[in-house]
PDB file of C-alpha atoms and ligand atoms in Angstrom:
ATOM      1  CA  UNK A   1     -12.545  -8.489 -23.402  1.00  0.00           C
ATOM      2  CA  UNK A   2     -14.828  -6.491 -25.439  1.00  0.00           C
ATOM      3  CA  UNK A   3     -13.887  -3.499 -27.585  1.00  0.00           C
ATOM      4  CA  UNK A   4     -15.321  -1.216 -25.038  1.00  0.00           C
ATOM      5  CA  UNK A   5     -13.070   0.236 -22.434  1.00  0.00           C
ATOM      6  CA  UNK A   6     -15.782   2.261 -20.710  1.00  0.00           C
ATOM      7  CA  UNK A   7     -19.515   1.664 -21.249  1.00  0.00           C
ATOM      8  CA  UNK A   8     -22.575   3.761 -19.517  1.00  0.00           C
ATOM      9  CA  UNK A   9     -25.792   1.966 -19.493  1.00  0.00           C
ATOM     10  CA  UNK A  10     -28.711   4.399 -18.849  1.00  0.00           C
ATOM     11  CA  UNK A  11     -27.093   6.388 -16.323  1.00  0.00           C
ATOM     12  CA  UNK A  12     -29.109   9.200 -14.429  1.00  0.00           C
ATOM     13  CA  UNK A  13     -28.369  11.596 -11.801  1.00  0.00           C
ATOM     14  CA  UNK A  14     -30.758  13.471  -9.995  1.00  0.00           C
ATOM     15  CA  UNK A  15     -30.061  16.500  -7.445  1.00  0.00           C
ATOM     16  CA  UNK A  16     -33.128  17.227  -5.433  1.00  0.00           C
ATOM     17  CA  UNK A  17     -35.556  18.153  -8.064  1.00  0.00           C
ATOM     18  CA  UNK A  18     -33.009  18.617 -10.935  1.00  0.00           C
ATOM     19  CA  UNK A  19     -32.341  15.749 -13.448  1.00  0.00           C
ATOM     20  CA  UNK A  20     -28.784  16.527 -14.278  1.00  0.00           C
ATOM     21  CA  UNK A  21     -28.405  13.034 -16.291  1.00  0.00           C
ATOM     22  CA  UNK A  22     -31.223  11.262 -17.880  1.00  0.00           C
ATOM     23  CA  UNK A  23     -30.667   7.621 -19.162  1.00  0.00           C
ATOM     24  CA  UNK A  24     -27.347   8.530 -20.632  1.00  0.00           C
ATOM     25  CA  UNK A  25     -25.580   5.428 -22.659  1.00  0.00           C
ATOM     26  CA  UNK A  26     -22.301   5.747 -24.055  1.00  0.00           C
ATOM     27  CA  UNK A  27     -19.232   3.792 -24.954  1.00  0.00           C
ATOM     28  CA  UNK A  28     -15.520   4.541 -25.000  1.00  0.00           C
ATOM     29  CA  UNK A  29     -13.748   1.933 -27.226  1.00  0.00           C
ATOM     30  CA  UNK A  30     -10.228   0.921 -26.583  1.00  0.00           C
ATOM     31  CA  UNK A  31      -7.578   3.325 -28.009  1.00  0.00           C
ATOM     32  CA  UNK A  32     -10.024   5.922 -29.055  1.00  0.00           C
ATOM     33  CA  UNK A  33     -10.464   9.696 -28.449  1.00  0.00           C
ATOM     34  CA  UNK A  34     -14.076  10.383 -27.482  1.00  0.00           C
ATOM     35  CA  UNK A  35     -15.811  13.929 -27.047  1.00  0.00           C
ATOM     36  CA  UNK A  36     -18.751  15.012 -24.952  1.00  0.00           C
ATOM     37  CA  UNK A  37     -20.034  18.302 -26.030  1.00  0.00           C
ATOM     38  CA  UNK A  38     -23.257  20.374 -25.285  1.00  0.00           C
ATOM     39  CA  UNK A  39     -24.324  23.879 -23.865  1.00  0.00           C
ATOM     40  CA  UNK A  40     -23.506  25.219 -20.455  1.00  0.00           C
ATOM     41  CA  UNK A  41     -25.477  23.166 -17.713  1.00  0.00           C
ATOM     42  CA  UNK A  42     -25.977  20.215 -20.067  1.00  0.00           C
ATOM     43  CA  UNK A  43     -24.665  17.702 -17.449  1.00  0.00           C
ATOM     44  CA  UNK A  44     -21.236  17.091 -18.921  1.00  0.00           C
ATOM     45  CA  UNK A  45     -19.178  17.571 -15.747  1.00  0.00           C
ATOM     46  CA  UNK A  46     -21.796  15.667 -13.801  1.00  0.00           C
ATOM     47  CA  UNK A  47     -21.085  12.660 -16.077  1.00  0.00           C
ATOM     48  CA  UNK A  48     -17.619  13.080 -15.376  1.00  0.00           C
ATOM     49  CA  UNK A  49     -18.230  13.089 -11.608  1.00  0.00           C
ATOM     50  CA  UNK A  50     -20.457  10.011 -11.915  1.00  0.00           C
ATOM     51  CA  UNK A  51     -17.955   7.905 -13.976  1.00  0.00           C
ATOM     52  CA  UNK A  52     -15.172   8.868 -11.509  1.00  0.00           C
ATOM     53  CA  UNK A  53     -16.948   8.076  -8.498  1.00  0.00           C
ATOM     54  CA  UNK A  54     -17.255  11.544  -7.057  1.00  0.00           C
ATOM     55  CA  UNK A  55     -21.003  11.339  -7.476  1.00  0.00           C
ATOM     56  CA  UNK A  56     -23.182   8.142  -7.130  1.00  0.00           C
ATOM     57  CA  UNK A  57     -25.272   7.413 -10.004  1.00  0.00           C
ATOM     58  CA  UNK A  58     -29.061   7.615  -9.140  1.00  0.00           C
ATOM     59  CA  UNK A  59     -29.654   4.923 -11.677  1.00  0.00           C
ATOM     60  CA  UNK A  60     -27.876   2.895 -14.624  1.00  0.00           C
ATOM     61  CA  UNK A  61     -24.707   1.279 -14.719  1.00  0.00           C
ATOM     62  CA  UNK A  62     -20.919   2.339 -15.315  1.00  0.00           C
ATOM     63  CA  UNK A  63     -18.704  -0.650 -16.583  1.00  0.00           C
ATOM     64  CA  UNK A  64     -14.913   0.057 -16.944  1.00  0.00           C
ATOM     65  CA  UNK A  65     -12.567  -2.527 -18.238  1.00  0.00           C
ATOM     66  CA  UNK A  66     -15.292  -5.373 -17.759  1.00  0.00           C
ATOM     67  CA  UNK A  67     -16.248  -4.569 -14.359  1.00  0.00           C
ATOM     68  CA  UNK A  68     -19.265  -2.636 -13.027  1.00  0.00           C
ATOM     69  CA  UNK A  69     -17.753   0.311 -11.091  1.00  0.00           C
ATOM     70  CA  UNK A  70     -21.053   2.105 -10.242  1.00  0.00           C
ATOM     71  CA  UNK A  71     -20.810   1.589  -6.561  1.00  0.00           C
ATOM     72  CA  UNK A  72     -16.892   1.925  -6.280  1.00  0.00           C
ATOM     73  CA  UNK A  73     -15.305   4.914  -4.406  1.00  0.00           C
ATOM     74  CA  UNK A  74     -13.274   7.259  -6.413  1.00  0.00           C
ATOM     75  CA  UNK A  75      -9.899   5.995  -5.153  1.00  0.00           C
ATOM     76  CA  UNK A  76     -10.677   2.414  -6.336  1.00  0.00           C
ATOM     77  CA  UNK A  77     -11.776   3.730  -9.689  1.00  0.00           C
ATOM     78  CA  UNK A  78      -8.430   5.643 -10.215  1.00  0.00           C
ATOM     79  CA  UNK A  79      -6.526   2.331  -9.226  1.00  0.00           C
ATOM     80  CA  UNK A  80      -8.534   0.588 -11.919  1.00  0.00           C
ATOM     81  CA  UNK A  81      -7.337   2.897 -14.452  1.00  0.00           C
ATOM     82  CA  UNK A  82      -9.371   6.084 -14.774  1.00  0.00           C
ATOM     83  CA  UNK A  83      -7.584   9.512 -14.345  1.00  0.00           C
ATOM     84  CA  UNK A  84      -9.141  12.780 -14.735  1.00  0.00           C
ATOM     85  CA  UNK A  85      -8.518  16.693 -14.900  1.00  0.00           C
ATOM     86  CA  UNK A  86     -10.985  19.305 -13.384  1.00  0.00           C
ATOM     87  CA  UNK A  87     -12.783  22.172 -15.107  1.00  0.00           C
ATOM     88  CA  UNK A  88     -11.513  24.507 -12.606  1.00  0.00           C
ATOM     89  CA  UNK A  89      -7.724  23.994 -12.282  1.00  0.00           C
ATOM     90  CA  UNK A  90      -6.955  22.451  -8.946  1.00  0.00           C
ATOM     91  CA  UNK A  91      -3.231  23.095  -7.997  1.00  0.00           C
ATOM     92  CA  UNK A  92      -1.774  23.574  -4.606  1.00  0.00           C
ATOM     93  CA  UNK A  93      -0.475  26.895  -3.410  1.00  0.00           C
ATOM     94  CA  UNK A  94       3.397  26.912  -2.917  1.00  0.00           C
ATOM     95  CA  UNK A  95       4.099  23.517  -4.730  1.00  0.00           C
ATOM     96  CA  UNK A  96       6.419  23.151  -7.605  1.00  0.00           C
ATOM     97  CA  UNK A  97       5.584  21.270 -10.774  1.00  0.00           C
ATOM     98  CA  UNK A  98       7.776  18.316  -9.574  1.00  0.00           C
ATOM     99  CA  UNK A  99       6.332  18.191  -6.267  1.00  0.00           C
ATOM    100  CA  UNK A 100       2.848  18.042  -7.669  1.00  0.00           C
ATOM    101  CA  UNK A 101       3.693  15.186 -10.112  1.00  0.00           C
ATOM    102  CA  UNK A 102       5.281  13.285  -7.205  1.00  0.00           C
ATOM    103  CA  UNK A 103       3.534  14.007  -4.077  1.00  0.00           C
ATOM    104  CA  UNK A 104       0.109  14.700  -5.648  1.00  0.00           C
ATOM    105  CA  UNK A 105       0.149  11.483  -7.550  1.00  0.00           C
ATOM    106  CA  UNK A 106      -3.380   9.885  -7.595  1.00  0.00           C
ATOM    107  CA  UNK A 107      -2.468   7.571  -4.678  1.00  0.00           C
ATOM    108  CA  UNK A 108      -2.421   3.889  -4.657  1.00  0.00           C
ATOM    109  CA  UNK A 109      -3.220   3.396  -1.013  1.00  0.00           C
ATOM    110  CA  UNK A 110      -4.747   5.185   1.972  1.00  0.00           C
ATOM    111  CA  UNK A 111      -4.865   8.745   2.747  1.00  0.00           C
ATOM    112  CA  UNK A 112      -2.006   8.137   5.309  1.00  0.00           C
ATOM    113  CA  UNK A 113       0.246   6.550   2.962  1.00  0.00           C
ATOM    114  CA  UNK A 114      -0.067   9.350   0.602  1.00  0.00           C
ATOM    115  CA  UNK A 115       1.101  11.960   2.929  1.00  0.00           C
ATOM    116  CA  UNK A 116       3.941   9.932   4.473  1.00  0.00           C
ATOM    117  CA  UNK A 117       7.538  11.183   3.259  1.00  0.00           C
ATOM    118  CA  UNK A 118       8.174   7.668   2.117  1.00  0.00           C
ATOM    119  CA  UNK A 119       6.744   8.704  -1.237  1.00  0.00           C
ATOM    120  CA  UNK A 120       9.789  10.832  -1.765  1.00  0.00           C
ATOM    121  CA  UNK A 121      11.788   7.774  -1.932  1.00  0.00           C
ATOM    122  CA  UNK A 122       9.603   5.529  -4.069  1.00  0.00           C
ATOM    123  CA  UNK A 123      11.446   4.930  -7.223  1.00  0.00           C
ATOM    124  CA  UNK A 124       8.374   3.993  -9.255  1.00  0.00           C
ATOM    125  CA  UNK A 125       6.869   7.304  -8.287  1.00  0.00           C
ATOM    126  CA  UNK A 126       9.740   9.134  -9.446  1.00  0.00           C
ATOM    127  CA  UNK A 127       9.941   7.318 -12.617  1.00  0.00           C
ATOM    128  CA  UNK A 128       6.098   8.019 -13.274  1.00  0.00           C
ATOM    129  CA  UNK A 129       6.727  11.738 -12.567  1.00  0.00           C
ATOM    130  CA  UNK A 130       9.816  11.865 -14.813  1.00  0.00           C
ATOM    131  CA  UNK A 131       7.992  10.350 -17.682  1.00  0.00           C
ATOM    132  CA  UNK A 132       4.878  12.669 -17.181  1.00  0.00           C
ATOM    133  CA  UNK A 133       7.344  15.768 -17.142  1.00  0.00           C
ATOM    134  CA  UNK A 134       8.801  14.592 -20.437  1.00  0.00           C
ATOM    135  CA  UNK A 135       5.449  13.803 -22.075  1.00  0.00           C
ATOM    136  CA  UNK A 136       4.121  17.174 -21.512  1.00  0.00           C
ATOM    137  CA  UNK A 137       7.351  18.948 -22.118  1.00  0.00           C
ATOM    138  CA  UNK A 138       7.266  20.324 -18.616  1.00  0.00           C
ATOM    139  CA  UNK A 139      11.220  19.857 -17.909  1.00  0.00           C
ATOM    140  CA  UNK A 140      11.866  23.590 -17.993  1.00  0.00           C
ATOM    141  CA  UNK A 141       9.231  24.162 -15.375  1.00  0.00           C
ATOM    142  CA  UNK A 142      10.143  21.336 -13.018  1.00  0.00           C
ATOM    143  CA  UNK A 143      10.952  23.687 -10.210  1.00  0.00           C
ATOM    144  CA  UNK A 144       8.662  26.486 -10.968  1.00  0.00           C
ATOM    145  CA  UNK A 145       5.633  26.992  -8.473  1.00  0.00           C
ATOM    146  CA  UNK A 146       2.898  25.622 -10.496  1.00  0.00           C
ATOM    147  CA  UNK A 147       0.414  28.274  -9.744  1.00  0.00           C
ATOM    148  CA  UNK A 148       2.635  31.095 -11.316  1.00  0.00           C
ATOM    149  CA  UNK A 149       2.705  29.452 -14.495  1.00  0.00           C
ATOM    150  CA  UNK A 150       0.301  30.461 -17.400  1.00  0.00           C
ATOM    151  CA  UNK A 151      -3.204  28.866 -17.577  1.00  0.00           C
ATOM    152  CA  UNK A 152      -1.953  26.801 -20.462  1.00  0.00           C
ATOM    153  CA  UNK A 153       0.876  25.297 -18.629  1.00  0.00           C
ATOM    154  CA  UNK A 154      -1.157  24.689 -15.437  1.00  0.00           C
ATOM    155  CA  UNK A 155      -3.595  22.730 -17.473  1.00  0.00           C
ATOM    156  CA  UNK A 156      -0.595  20.691 -18.567  1.00  0.00           C
ATOM    157  CA  UNK A 157       0.581  20.225 -15.055  1.00  0.00           C
ATOM    158  CA  UNK A 158      -2.854  18.825 -14.328  1.00  0.00           C
ATOM    159  CA  UNK A 159      -2.774  16.390 -17.190  1.00  0.00           C
ATOM    160  CA  UNK A 160       0.771  15.368 -16.338  1.00  0.00           C
ATOM    161  CA  UNK A 161      -0.401  14.738 -12.795  1.00  0.00           C
ATOM    162  CA  UNK A 162      -3.204  12.567 -14.037  1.00  0.00           C
ATOM    163  CA  UNK A 163      -0.912  10.499 -16.262  1.00  0.00           C
ATOM    164  CA  UNK A 164       1.332   9.630 -13.282  1.00  0.00           C
ATOM    165  CA  UNK A 165      -1.622   7.331 -12.280  1.00  0.00           C
ATOM    166  CA  UNK A 166      -0.769   5.226 -15.319  1.00  0.00           C
ATOM    167  CA  UNK A 167      -4.550   5.427 -16.516  1.00  0.00           C
ATOM    168  CA  UNK A 168      -6.001   3.385 -19.311  1.00  0.00           C
ATOM    169  CA  UNK A 169      -8.493   6.185 -19.687  1.00  0.00           C
ATOM    170  CA  UNK A 170      -7.745   9.881 -19.397  1.00  0.00           C
ATOM    171  CA  UNK A 171     -10.772  12.111 -18.723  1.00  0.00           C
ATOM    172  CA  UNK A 172     -10.328  15.806 -19.417  1.00  0.00           C
ATOM    173  CA  UNK A 173     -12.814  18.407 -18.556  1.00  0.00           C
ATOM    174  CA  UNK A 174     -12.406  21.317 -21.023  1.00  0.00           C
ATOM    175  CA  UNK A 175      -8.651  20.896 -21.374  1.00  0.00           C
ATOM    176  CA  UNK A 176      -8.194  23.808 -23.840  1.00  0.00           C
ATOM    177  CA  UNK A 177     -10.154  26.390 -21.774  1.00  0.00           C
ATOM    178  CA  UNK A 178      -7.771  29.512 -21.515  1.00  0.00           C
ATOM    179  CA  UNK A 179      -5.122  28.093 -24.027  1.00  0.00           C
ATOM    180  CA  UNK A 180      -4.246  30.008 -26.930  1.00  0.00           C
ATOM    181  CA  UNK A 181      -4.539  28.578 -30.471  1.00  0.00           C
ATOM    182  CA  UNK A 182      -0.798  27.433 -30.401  1.00  0.00           C
ATOM    183  CA  UNK A 183      -1.098  25.646 -27.190  1.00  0.00           C
ATOM    184  CA  UNK A 184      -4.490  24.119 -28.130  1.00  0.00           C
ATOM    185  CA  UNK A 185      -2.769  22.780 -31.465  1.00  0.00           C
ATOM    186  CA  UNK A 186       0.147  21.448 -29.441  1.00  0.00           C
ATOM    187  CA  UNK A 187      -2.177  19.735 -26.990  1.00  0.00           C
ATOM    188  CA  UNK A 188      -4.068  18.208 -29.780  1.00  0.00           C
ATOM    189  CA  UNK A 189      -0.848  16.606 -31.154  1.00  0.00           C
ATOM    190  CA  UNK A 190       0.204  15.430 -27.746  1.00  0.00           C
ATOM    191  CA  UNK A 191      -3.317  13.671 -27.149  1.00  0.00           C
ATOM    192  CA  UNK A 192      -3.020  11.965 -30.558  1.00  0.00           C
ATOM    193  CA  UNK A 193       0.521  10.888 -29.503  1.00  0.00           C
ATOM    194  CA  UNK A 194      -0.838   9.449 -26.053  1.00  0.00           C
ATOM    195  CA  UNK A 195      -3.715   7.604 -28.123  1.00  0.00           C
ATOM    196  CA  UNK A 196      -1.010   6.354 -30.406  1.00  0.00           C
ATOM    197  CA  UNK A 197       0.614   4.761 -27.530  1.00  0.00           C
ATOM    198  CA  UNK A 198      -2.516   2.978 -26.389  1.00  0.00           C
ATOM    199  CA  UNK A 199      -4.363   5.371 -24.137  1.00  0.00           C
ATOM    200  CA  UNK A 200      -8.322   5.954 -24.652  1.00  0.00           C
ATOM    201  CA  UNK A 201      -9.302   9.609 -23.963  1.00  0.00           C
ATOM    202  CA  UNK A 202     -12.668  10.965 -23.066  1.00  0.00           C
ATOM    203  CA  UNK A 203     -12.879  14.780 -23.074  1.00  0.00           C
ATOM    204  CA  UNK A 204     -15.369  17.515 -22.475  1.00  0.00           C
ATOM    205  CA  UNK A 205     -14.713  20.627 -24.499  1.00  0.00           C
ATOM    206  CA  UNK A 206     -16.611  23.737 -25.923  1.00  0.00           C
ATOM    207  CA  UNK A 207     -13.842  24.641 -28.584  1.00  0.00           C
ATOM    208  CA  UNK A 208     -15.427  22.927 -31.618  1.00  0.00           C
ATOM    209  CA  UNK A 209     -12.484  23.311 -33.929  1.00  0.00           C
ATOM    210  CA  UNK A 210     -10.366  21.168 -31.414  1.00  0.00           C
ATOM    211  CA  UNK A 211     -13.054  18.602 -30.842  1.00  0.00           C
ATOM    212  CA  UNK A 212     -13.845  18.119 -34.405  1.00  0.00           C
ATOM    213  CA  UNK A 213     -10.198  17.541 -35.503  1.00  0.00           C
ATOM    214  CA  UNK A 214      -9.499  15.464 -32.652  1.00  0.00           C
ATOM    215  CA  UNK A 215     -12.085  12.938 -31.642  1.00  0.00           C
ATOM    216  CA  UNK A 216     -13.231   9.781 -33.392  1.00  0.00           C
ATOM    217  CA  UNK A 217     -16.590   9.802 -31.868  1.00  0.00           C
ATOM    218  CA  UNK A 218     -18.845  12.590 -30.275  1.00  0.00           C
ATOM    219  CA  UNK A 219     -21.912  12.550 -27.929  1.00  0.00           C
ATOM    220  CA  UNK A 220     -23.934  15.594 -27.475  1.00  0.00           C
ATOM    221  CA  UNK A 221     -25.797  16.333 -24.331  1.00  0.00           C
ATOM    222  CA  UNK A 222     -28.686  18.767 -23.675  1.00  0.00           C
ATOM    223  CA  UNK A 223     -30.436  19.200 -20.601  1.00  0.00           C
ATOM    224  CA  UNK A 224     -28.932  16.030 -19.310  1.00  0.00           C
ATOM    225  CA  UNK A 225     -29.986  13.726 -22.199  1.00  0.00           C
ATOM    226  CA  UNK A 226     -28.175  12.592 -25.171  1.00  0.00           C
ATOM    227  CA  UNK A 227     -29.360  14.159 -28.200  1.00  0.00           C
ATOM    228  CA  UNK A 228     -26.960  12.710 -30.707  1.00  0.00           C
ATOM    229  CA  UNK A 229     -24.002  10.491 -31.173  1.00  0.00           C
ATOM    230  CA  UNK A 230     -21.628  10.102 -34.228  1.00  0.00           C
ATOM    231  CA  UNK A 231     -18.551  10.926 -35.870  1.00  0.00           C
ATOM    232  CA  UNK A 232     -17.422  14.586 -36.033  1.00  0.00           C
ATOM    233  CA  UNK A 233     -18.766  14.810 -39.661  1.00  0.00           C
ATOM    234  CA  UNK A 234     -22.072  13.265 -38.816  1.00  0.00           C
ATOM    235  CA  UNK A 235     -22.548  15.727 -35.736  1.00  0.00           C
ATOM    236  CA  UNK A 236     -21.556  18.702 -37.642  1.00  0.00           C
ATOM    237  CA  UNK A 237     -24.353  18.081 -40.013  1.00  0.00           C
ATOM    238  CA  UNK A 238     -26.974  16.720 -37.651  1.00  0.00           C
ATOM    239  CA  UNK A 239     -29.926  19.179 -37.632  1.00  0.00           C
ATOM    240  CA  UNK A 240     -30.918  18.456 -34.176  1.00  0.00           C
ATOM    241  CA  UNK A 241     -27.385  19.399 -32.867  1.00  0.00           C
ATOM    242  CA  UNK A 242     -27.352  22.422 -35.133  1.00  0.00           C
ATOM    243  CA  UNK A 243     -30.602  23.573 -33.693  1.00  0.00           C
ATOM    244  CA  UNK A 244     -29.720  22.886 -29.847  1.00  0.00           C
ATOM    245  CA  UNK A 245     -26.059  23.837 -29.742  1.00  0.00           C
ATOM    246  CA  UNK A 246     -23.939  24.364 -32.757  1.00  0.00           C
ATOM    247  CA  UNK A 247     -26.250  26.822 -34.565  1.00  0.00           C
ATOM    248  CA  UNK A 248     -24.425  29.707 -33.187  1.00  0.00           C
ATOM    249  CA  UNK A 249     -21.005  28.357 -33.531  1.00  0.00           C
ATOM    250  CA  UNK A 250     -18.750  29.194 -36.507  1.00  0.00           C
ATOM    251  CA  UNK A 251     -15.484  27.654 -35.515  1.00  0.00           C
ATOM    252  CA  UNK A 252     -16.084  24.131 -36.793  1.00  0.00           C
TER     253      UNK A 252
HETATM  254  N1  ATP B   1     -23.534  18.980  -6.684  1.00  0.00           N
HETATM  255  C1  ATP B   1     -24.616  19.455  -7.473  1.00  0.00           C
HETATM  256  N2  ATP B   1     -25.895  19.672  -6.612  1.00  0.00           N
HETATM  257  C2  ATP B   1     -26.873  20.229  -7.338  1.00  0.00           C
HETATM  258  N3  ATP B   1     -27.002  20.483  -8.775  1.00  0.00           N
HETATM  259  C3  ATP B   1     -25.766  20.168  -9.289  1.00  0.00           C
HETATM  260  C4  ATP B   1     -24.623  19.624  -8.885  1.00  0.00           C
HETATM  261  N4  ATP B   1     -23.802  19.553  -9.745  1.00  0.00           N
HETATM  262  C5  ATP B   1     -24.262  19.907 -10.803  1.00  0.00           C
HETATM  263  N5  ATP B   1     -25.578  20.305 -10.678  1.00  0.00           N
HETATM  264  C6  ATP B   1     -26.425  20.859 -11.726  1.00  0.00           C
HETATM  265  O1  ATP B   1     -26.472  19.847 -12.717  1.00  0.00           O
HETATM  266  C7  ATP B   1     -26.685  20.610 -14.107  1.00  0.00           C
HETATM  267  C8  ATP B   1     -25.464  20.124 -14.888  1.00  0.00           C
HETATM  268  O2  ATP B   1     -24.273  20.907 -14.536  1.00  0.00           O
HETATM  269  P1  ATP B   1     -22.949  20.296 -15.018  1.00  0.00           P
HETATM  270  O3  ATP B   1     -21.969  21.298 -14.125  1.00  0.00           O
HETATM  271  O4  ATP B   1     -22.770  18.824 -15.159  1.00  0.00           O
HETATM  272  O5  ATP B   1     -22.889  21.123 -16.589  1.00  0.00           O
HETATM  273  P2  ATP B   1     -21.875  21.047 -17.622  1.00  0.00           P
HETATM  274  O6  ATP B   1     -22.693  20.599 -18.958  1.00  0.00           O
HETATM  275  O7  ATP B   1     -20.452  20.633 -17.307  1.00  0.00           O
HETATM  276  O8  ATP B   1     -21.665  22.768 -17.766  1.00  0.00           O
HETATM  277  P3  ATP B   1     -20.616  23.756 -18.193  1.00  0.00           P
HETATM  278  O9  ATP B   1     -20.605  23.622 -19.846  1.00  0.00           O
HETATM  279  O10 ATP B   1     -21.188  25.161 -17.786  1.00  0.00           O
HETATM  280  O11 ATP B   1     -19.414  23.253 -17.623  1.00  0.00           O
HETATM  281  C9  ATP B   1     -26.735  22.100 -13.648  1.00  0.00           C
HETATM  282  O12 ATP B   1     -28.136  22.389 -13.596  1.00  0.00           O
HETATM  283  C10 ATP B   1     -26.119  22.148 -12.335  1.00  0.00           C
HETATM  284  O13 ATP B   1     -26.559  23.381 -11.528  1.00  0.00           O
HETATM  285 MG1   MG B   2     -18.849  21.487 -16.918  1.00  0.00          MG
END
């Protein structure tokens, strides 16, 4: 198998008259952390939606783990090993952290099987939930109603839930939005540990200090097109990027 876990080849997405993505090609190598940055409305979340099958690409190819997944439905893509979190936190009212990790695991079968009570008795589901709880240090909050937790903790619950799918690639849409500095630093260390255990990570983030200190490779989107790719050091000094996006940033 090639070194690339995820490979996008000239992917485009058109909504009516809007060209949200235009010939985007990028690679996430095995066991690497890759960032996507760019101004609001650049197409970053759309890119995630196309990769995960929430939207169908208008053109181009998405190859994951050696297979073209471009036409696959999202549940099949989850099963293949891609899990994600959302820009807007999606947690269920009234459900505890533990229930999120157990019941809301990205399912391995039909919708019907997901809602059947047998899930509660599935020892593998319990083991995955326990492990996710531990990885994200959420044991203390096991029986808390997830929606009552701080924003930073809610984001962790979402990431823990994504990890219960046992992904090869974890995709995070603005994971530190709403986190304070300490929480963001703690998350940075945690993601590095996950990468150390073999996970690949693709993340969207506006927090430049976070991105620059975490990612091995960055892609910059602007108006749906890639305007640059490179290491954080290369991106930081790229005149095109400075002009389009980083010019007003001081954090990096
Ligand atoms: N379902 C949709 N239907 C129509 N247009 C859409 C849809 N989803 C996204 N768009 C448009 O695609 C463009 C890119 O949006 P997207 O949400 O991907 O940007 P983004 O880079 O994630 O922005 P932000 O940093 O604000 O989250 C925008 O013009 C948006 O209005
Ligand atoms: Mg977005």
